[in-house]
Amino acid sequence: MESIIRTEKLTHVYSRGTPFEKTAIHDVNVEIYRGELVAVIGHTGSGKSTFMQHLNGLLRPDEGGVYVEGEDIFATKEATRDVRFKVGLVFQYPEYQLFEETVYKDIAFGPRNMRLSEAEIDERVRESARLTGVGEELFERSPLELSGGQKRRVAIAGVMAMRPRVLILDEPTAGLDPAGCAGVLKNITDYREATGSTVLLVTHSMDDAARIADRLIVFHEGTIAMDGMPEEVFSRQRELVDMGLDVPQSAAIADALRARGVQLPSSIYTSRRLREAVVALAKGVAPC
Amino acid sequence: MPEQPIIRIEDLHFTYPGDSAETLRGLSLEIAEGSFVAVLGHNGSGKSTLAKLLNAILLPTSGKVYVCGRDTEDEEHLLDIRRSVGLVFQNPDNQIVANVVEDDVAFAPENLGVEPQEIRSRVDEALRTVGMYEYRLHAPHLLSGGQKQRVAIAGALAMQPRVLVLDEPTAMLDPLGRREVISTVERLCRERGMTVVLITHHMSECVNADRLIALSDGMVTADGTPREVFSQVELLKREGLTVPATVRLLYALREAGFDVPLDALSVDECADAVAALLLARGRV
Ligand SMILES: Nc1ncnc2c1ncn2[C@@H]1O[C@H](COP(=O)(O)OP(=O)(O)O)[C@@H](O)[C@H]1O
Ligand SMILES: Nc1ncnc2c1ncn2[C@@H]1O[C@H](COP(=O)(O)OP(=O)(O)O)[C@@H](O)[C@H]1O
Ligand SMILES: [Mg+2]
Ligand SMILES: [Mg+2]
């Protein structure tokens, strides 16, 4: 596997030297591989947003470094600027940052900053609007007139339009209803499929993480407490609950069945896998 | 004689001024005092609108809303109604008005001219009830999301309401914050007899409710105990609501021709039912 982002001893301290000094992340070493979809979980204040904002150079580490495709992103001013186009960051509640008069202009803002030609900008706006299910009939509307779910998609489309090699999303489904969540998750997986991009997303929903991630990184008090495939991480239910987290309900059911003597493979943490395995068992077919 | 319901809604219609379409299209409901009612529904189904009609922030376009037997359109009772129904919203940051937790909780009763001594005891009591008394001198903006929401609940409690309406209070919280808020609300209902109306998208928060009401496009599409409503799998899917993983598993087994109950909602109940089936079939 080819590494695309690496952090070395990444440490960030807010308000250093004041009574409010706070070490938000400490000594974080992580390697992200090209094409992965990584979900980052952790309780509020565990350092997820601080970590993510280093990956595209928005925050500077107090110690340690970030390497994107092998390059130290803080080595020069140019490197720090260029990384914004390679690593696209969708903030938490990005809809509060829509500011252009029209949806089209908002999505075009990033590509325009990249000094692309009008034709290229137009192509990208249309492509990312399609990927996020933002209909072209909305292009001339003011973003303020849209529903919460639509605004969220416009904001995500704006970052996708820069076609970053790594797409980072900070709690992209927070506050949306189940249909809105499912829609945004599908936009993200569609983008990844269409572009082969690497995706990192922060979520509080263990079910979302279970559904789409290849890998889970768990933050706790500013460091990485767990890092592994969903089945590995979700098999540590007790520890997760102690950290204020959870496992998907399907993983908890699988666990409860095992405790009752039912033989189930360890890799069950989504509703679909659980249903398949249990129905197969009931029918007398060995689950795979 | 049955007790009079604490909230009675009669053929309620509501249209926002200047809107062509009705947001609420003929709602009739009665809510019993002391019950824990969860309200579900897709975005735009009218949940928040209903919440605002319950404490006279909005008034019906036609039909009636009665709180403790009082018509919400009756201006004479406006203050009483506002006092009887406490409202807590989604975003904890938008609800904080003061720089110290206890001042924040005291804000509403102060505005109503409650006696200082009385305020003191109400604030302490409210903060104890939500488990935030130790934080009474803290700055609210430094609290976690779950703590902020509990302070917001304390603020509502300081008005000594009989009904607490919470509009997606956990939507912005992490799993721990969610647990803190939901267990606080459940305790208020079970131990203090508070009537609770909880609007939420999280099925796990509805499991212990007495009653679950699903709204769709301004109408009630399901109304019953969580067991009754969650076992209507087809309806929930059609309405874009998520079905708990327990019910989905039981439903899949039923579809495959196995006899399991659909209403084993909790993880343990579901595991018991499934293990019993597998045992009977000699698969364990
Ligand atoms: N701008 C800031 N100034 C001071 N402290 C901050 C700032 N941003 C975050 N923090 C603190 O750093 C810690 C990590 O925060 P954050 O990275 O936002 O966590 P998460 O995204 O996991 O909720 C928290 O204790 C938070 O209060
Ligand atoms: N202030 C308002 N003015 C006009 N229409 C509104 C207003 N608030 C909500 N609506 C409309 O009323 C409908 C129901 O909204 P709401 O009660 O917020 O639903 P929910 O809380 O279930 O998402 C939506 O179609 C929404 O666009
Ligand atoms: Mg964050
Ligand atoms: Mg609402």
Coordinates of N, CA, C and O in Angstrom, one line a residue, chain A residues 20 42-44 93 96 149 171 174-179 204-206 240-241 244-246 249-250 252-253 256-257 260-263 271 274-275 278-279 281-285, chain B residues 41-43 90-91 145 168 171-176 178-179 201 203 240-242 244-246 248-249 252-253 256 258 265 267-268 270-272 274-275 277-278 281 283-284:
Chain A
F20 N -5.1 29.3 29.8 CA -6.0 28.4 29.1 C -5.2 27.4 28.2 O -5.8 26.8 27.4
G42 N -14.3 9.5 18.2 CA -13.8 10.0 19.5 C -14.8 10.9 20.1 O -15.5 11.6 19.4
H43 N -14.8 11.1 21.4 CA -15.7 11.9 22.1 C -15.4 13.4 21.8 O -14.3 13.7 21.3
T44 N -16.3 14.3 22.0 CA -16.1 15.7 21.8 C -14.9 16.2 22.6 O -14.8 15.8 23.8
Y93 N -20.4 21.7 10.1 CA -21.4 22.7 9.7 C -21.0 23.6 8.6 O -21.0 24.9 8.8
Y96 N -22.7 27.0 7.2 CA -22.6 28.4 7.7 C -21.5 29.2 7.0 O -21.4 30.4 7.2
G149 N -30.1 20.2 4.5 CA -29.5 19.1 3.8 C -28.9 19.6 2.5 O -27.8 19.2 2.1
E171 N -17.4 15.7 10.6 CA -18.8 15.5 10.9 C -19.8 15.9 9.8 O -20.7 16.7 10.1
A174 N -23.6 15.4 10.8 CA -24.1 15.9 12.0 C -25.4 16.7 11.8 O -25.5 17.6 11.0
G175 N -26.4 16.4 12.6 CA -27.6 17.2 12.6 C -28.6 16.9 11.4 O -29.7 17.5 11.3
L176 N -28.2 16.0 10.5 CA -29.1 15.7 9.4 C -30.1 14.5 9.8 O -29.7 13.7 10.7
D177 N -31.2 14.4 9.2 CA -32.1 13.3 9.5 C -31.6 12.1 8.7 O -30.6 12.1 7.9
P178 N -32.1 10.9 9.0 CA -31.6 9.6 8.5 C -31.5 9.7 6.9 O -30.5 9.2 6.4
A179 N -32.5 10.2 6.3 CA -32.4 10.3 4.8 C -31.3 11.2 4.4 O -30.5 10.9 3.4
H204 N -19.8 10.8 14.6 CA -20.2 10.3 15.9 C -21.1 9.1 15.8 O -21.6 8.5 16.7
S205 N -21.4 8.8 14.5 CA -22.3 7.7 14.3 C -21.5 6.4 14.0 O -20.9 6.3 13.0
M206 N -21.6 5.5 14.9 CA -20.9 4.2 14.8 C -21.5 3.5 13.6 O -20.8 2.7 12.9
L240 N -14.6 0.9 24.3 CA -15.2 2.0 23.5 C -16.3 2.7 24.4 O -16.3 4.0 24.5
V241 N -17.1 1.9 25.1 CA -18.1 2.5 26.0 C -17.4 3.3 27.1 O -17.8 4.4 27.4
G244 N -16.7 6.8 26.3 CA -17.8 7.6 25.9 C -18.3 7.3 24.6 O -19.1 8.1 24.0
L245 N -17.9 6.2 23.9 CA -18.3 5.9 22.6 C -19.3 4.7 22.6 O -19.8 4.4 23.7
D246 N -19.4 4.1 21.5 CA -20.5 3.0 21.4 C -20.0 2.1 20.3 O -19.0 2.3 19.6
Q249 N -25.3 -1.0 16.7 CA -26.2 -1.9 17.4 C -26.1 -3.3 16.9 O -26.1 -4.3 17.7
S250 N -25.7 -3.5 15.6 CA -25.6 -4.8 15.1 C -24.4 -5.6 15.7 O -24.4 -6.8 15.9
A252 N -23.4 -5.1 18.7 CA -23.8 -5.4 20.1 C -24.7 -6.6 20.1 O -24.6 -7.5 21.0
I253 N -25.6 -6.8 19.1 CA -26.5 -7.9 19.0 C -25.6 -9.2 18.7 O -25.8 -10.2 19.3
A256 N -24.1 -10.2 21.9 CA -25.1 -10.8 22.8 C -25.4 -12.3 22.3 O -25.6 -13.1 23.1
L257 N -25.4 -12.5 21.0 CA -25.7 -13.8 20.5 C -24.5 -14.8 20.8 O -24.7 -15.9 21.2
R260 N -24.7 -16.1 24.1 CA -25.7 -17.1 24.3 C -25.3 -18.4 23.5 O -26.2 -19.2 23.2
G261 N -24.0 -18.5 23.1 CA -23.5 -19.7 22.5 C -23.7 -19.8 21.0 O -23.4 -20.8 20.4
V262 N -24.2 -18.7 20.4 CA -24.3 -18.8 18.9 C -22.9 -18.5 18.3 O -22.2 -17.6 18.7
Q263 N -22.6 -19.4 17.4 CA -21.3 -19.3 16.7 C -21.4 -18.3 15.5 O -22.0 -18.6 14.5
S271 N -25.7 -4.2 9.9 CA -27.0 -4.9 9.9 C -27.1 -6.0 8.8 O -27.6 -7.1 9.0
L274 N -25.1 -9.1 9.7 CA -25.7 -9.8 10.8 C -26.9 -10.6 10.3 O -27.1 -11.8 10.6
R275 N -27.7 -10.0 9.5 CA -28.9 -10.6 8.9 C -28.5 -11.8 8.1 O -29.1 -12.9 8.3
V278 N -27.1 -14.7 10.4 CA -28.1 -15.4 11.3 C -29.1 -16.2 10.4 O -29.5 -17.3 10.8
V279 N -29.6 -15.6 9.3 CA -30.5 -16.3 8.5 C -29.9 -17.6 7.9 O -30.5 -18.7 7.9
L281 N -27.5 -19.3 9.4 CA -27.4 -20.3 10.5 C -28.8 -20.9 10.7 O -28.9 -22.1 10.9
A282 N -29.8 -20.1 10.7 CA -31.2 -20.7 10.9 C -31.5 -21.7 9.8 O -32.2 -22.7 10.1
K283 N -31.1 -21.4 8.6 CA -31.4 -22.3 7.5 C -30.5 -23.5 7.5 O -30.7 -24.4 6.7
G284 N -29.5 -23.5 8.3 CA -28.6 -24.6 8.4 C -27.4 -24.5 7.4 O -26.7 -25.5 7.1
V285 N -27.2 -23.3 6.8 CA -26.0 -23.1 5.9 C -24.9 -22.5 6.8 O -25.2 -21.6 7.6
Chain B
G41 N -40.0 11.6 12.5 CA -40.4 12.1 11.2 C -39.3 12.6 10.4 O -38.3 13.1 10.9
H42 N -39.4 12.5 9.0 CA -38.4 13.0 8.2 C -38.2 14.5 8.3 O -39.1 15.2 8.9
N43 N -37.1 15.1 7.8 CA -37.0 16.5 7.8 C -38.1 17.2 7.1 O -38.5 16.8 6.0
Q90 N -32.2 22.2 19.5 CA -31.1 21.3 19.1 C -29.7 21.8 19.4 O -28.9 21.1 19.9
N91 N -29.5 23.1 19.1 CA -28.1 23.6 19.2 C -27.8 24.2 20.6 O -28.3 25.2 21.0
G145 N -20.8 19.3 25.0 CA -22.2 19.4 24.4 C -23.3 18.9 25.3 O -24.3 19.5 25.5
E168 N -35.0 17.6 19.0 CA -33.7 17.0 18.6 C -32.5 17.5 19.6 O -31.5 18.0 19.1
A171 N -29.0 16.0 18.6 CA -28.5 15.9 17.2 C -27.0 16.3 17.1 O -26.4 15.8 16.2
M172 N -26.6 17.1 18.0 CA -25.2 17.6 17.8 C -24.2 17.0 18.8 O -23.1 17.5 19.0
L173 N -24.7 16.0 19.5 CA -23.9 15.4 20.6 C -23.2 14.1 20.2 O -23.6 13.4 19.4
D174 N -22.1 13.8 21.0 CA -21.4 12.5 20.8 C -22.2 11.5 21.6 O -23.1 11.8 22.3
P175 N -21.8 10.2 21.4 CA -22.6 9.1 22.1 C -22.7 9.3 23.6 O -23.8 9.1 24.1
L176 N -21.7 9.8 24.3 CA -21.8 10.0 25.7 C -22.8 11.1 26.0 O -23.6 11.0 26.9
R178 N -25.2 12.1 24.3 CA -26.6 11.6 24.0 C -27.1 10.8 25.2 O -28.2 11.0 25.7
R179 N -26.2 9.9 25.7 CA -26.7 9.1 26.9 C -27.0 10.0 28.1 O -28.0 9.8 28.8
H201 N -34.2 11.8 15.9 CA -34.0 10.9 14.8 C -33.4 9.6 15.2 O -33.2 8.7 14.4
M203 N -33.3 6.2 16.9 CA -34.3 5.2 17.3 C -34.0 4.7 18.7 O -34.8 4.4 19.5
G240 N -39.0 6.8 5.3 CA -37.6 7.3 5.4 C -37.0 7.3 6.8 O -36.1 7.9 7.1
L241 N -37.7 6.5 7.7 CA -37.2 6.4 9.1 C -36.3 5.1 9.2 O -36.6 4.2 8.5
T242 N -35.4 5.2 10.1 CA -34.5 4.0 10.2 C -35.2 3.0 11.2 O -35.8 3.4 12.1
P244 N -34.6 0.0 13.8 CA -33.5 -0.5 14.7 C -33.0 -1.8 14.1 O -33.7 -2.6 13.6
A245 N -31.7 -2.1 14.4 CA -31.0 -3.3 13.8 C -31.7 -4.5 14.4 O -31.8 -5.6 13.8
T246 N -32.2 -4.4 15.7 CA -32.9 -5.6 16.3 C -34.1 -6.0 15.4 O -34.2 -7.2 15.1
R248 N -34.7 -5.2 12.3 CA -34.3 -5.6 11.0 C -33.9 -7.0 10.9 O -34.2 -7.8 10.0
L249 N -33.2 -7.5 12.0 CA -32.8 -8.9 12.0 C -34.0 -9.8 12.2 O -34.1 -10.8 11.4
A252 N -35.9 -10.0 9.0 CA -35.3 -10.8 7.9 C -35.5 -12.3 8.2 O -35.8 -13.1 7.3
L253 N -35.5 -12.6 9.5 CA -35.8 -14.0 9.8 C -37.3 -14.4 9.5 O -37.6 -15.4 9.0
A256 N -37.7 -15.0 5.9 CA -37.1 -16.2 5.5 C -38.0 -17.4 6.1 O -37.6 -18.6 5.9
F258 N -39.1 -17.9 9.3 CA -39.0 -18.3 10.7 C -39.9 -17.5 11.6 O -40.2 -16.3 11.4
L265 N -37.4 -5.5 21.0 CA -36.7 -4.3 20.6 C -35.3 -4.2 21.1 O -34.4 -3.7 20.4
V267 N -31.5 -5.1 22.6 CA -30.5 -6.0 22.2 C -30.6 -7.4 22.9 O -30.6 -8.4 22.2
D268 N -30.9 -7.3 24.2 CA -31.0 -8.6 24.9 C -32.2 -9.4 24.6 O -32.2 -10.6 24.4
C270 N -33.8 -9.3 21.8 CA -33.6 -9.7 20.4 C -32.7 -11.0 20.4 O -33.0 -12.0 19.8
A271 N -31.6 -10.9 21.2 CA -30.6 -12.0 21.2 C -31.3 -13.2 21.9 O -31.1 -14.3 21.4
D272 N -32.2 -13.0 22.9 CA -32.9 -14.1 23.5 C -33.8 -14.8 22.4 O -33.8 -16.0 22.3
V274 N -33.6 -14.7 19.1 CA -32.9 -15.4 18.1 C -32.2 -16.6 18.6 O -32.2 -17.7 17.9
A275 N -31.6 -16.5 19.7 CA -30.9 -17.7 20.3 C -31.9 -18.8 20.5 O -31.6 -20.0 20.3
L277 N -34.7 -19.4 18.9 CA -35.0 -20.0 17.5 C -33.9 -21.0 17.1 O -34.1 -22.1 16.7
L278 N -32.6 -20.5 17.2 CA -31.5 -21.3 16.7 C -31.4 -22.6 17.6 O -31.1 -23.7 17.1
R281 N -33.8 -25.1 16.6 CA -33.5 -25.7 15.3 C -32.1 -26.5 15.4 O -31.6 -26.9 14.4
R283 N -29.2 -25.4 16.2 CA -28.0 -24.7 15.5 C -27.1 -24.1 16.5 O -26.2 -23.4 16.1
V284 N -27.3 -24.3 17.8 CA -26.4 -23.7 18.8 C -25.6 -24.8 19.4 O -26.2 -25.8 19.8

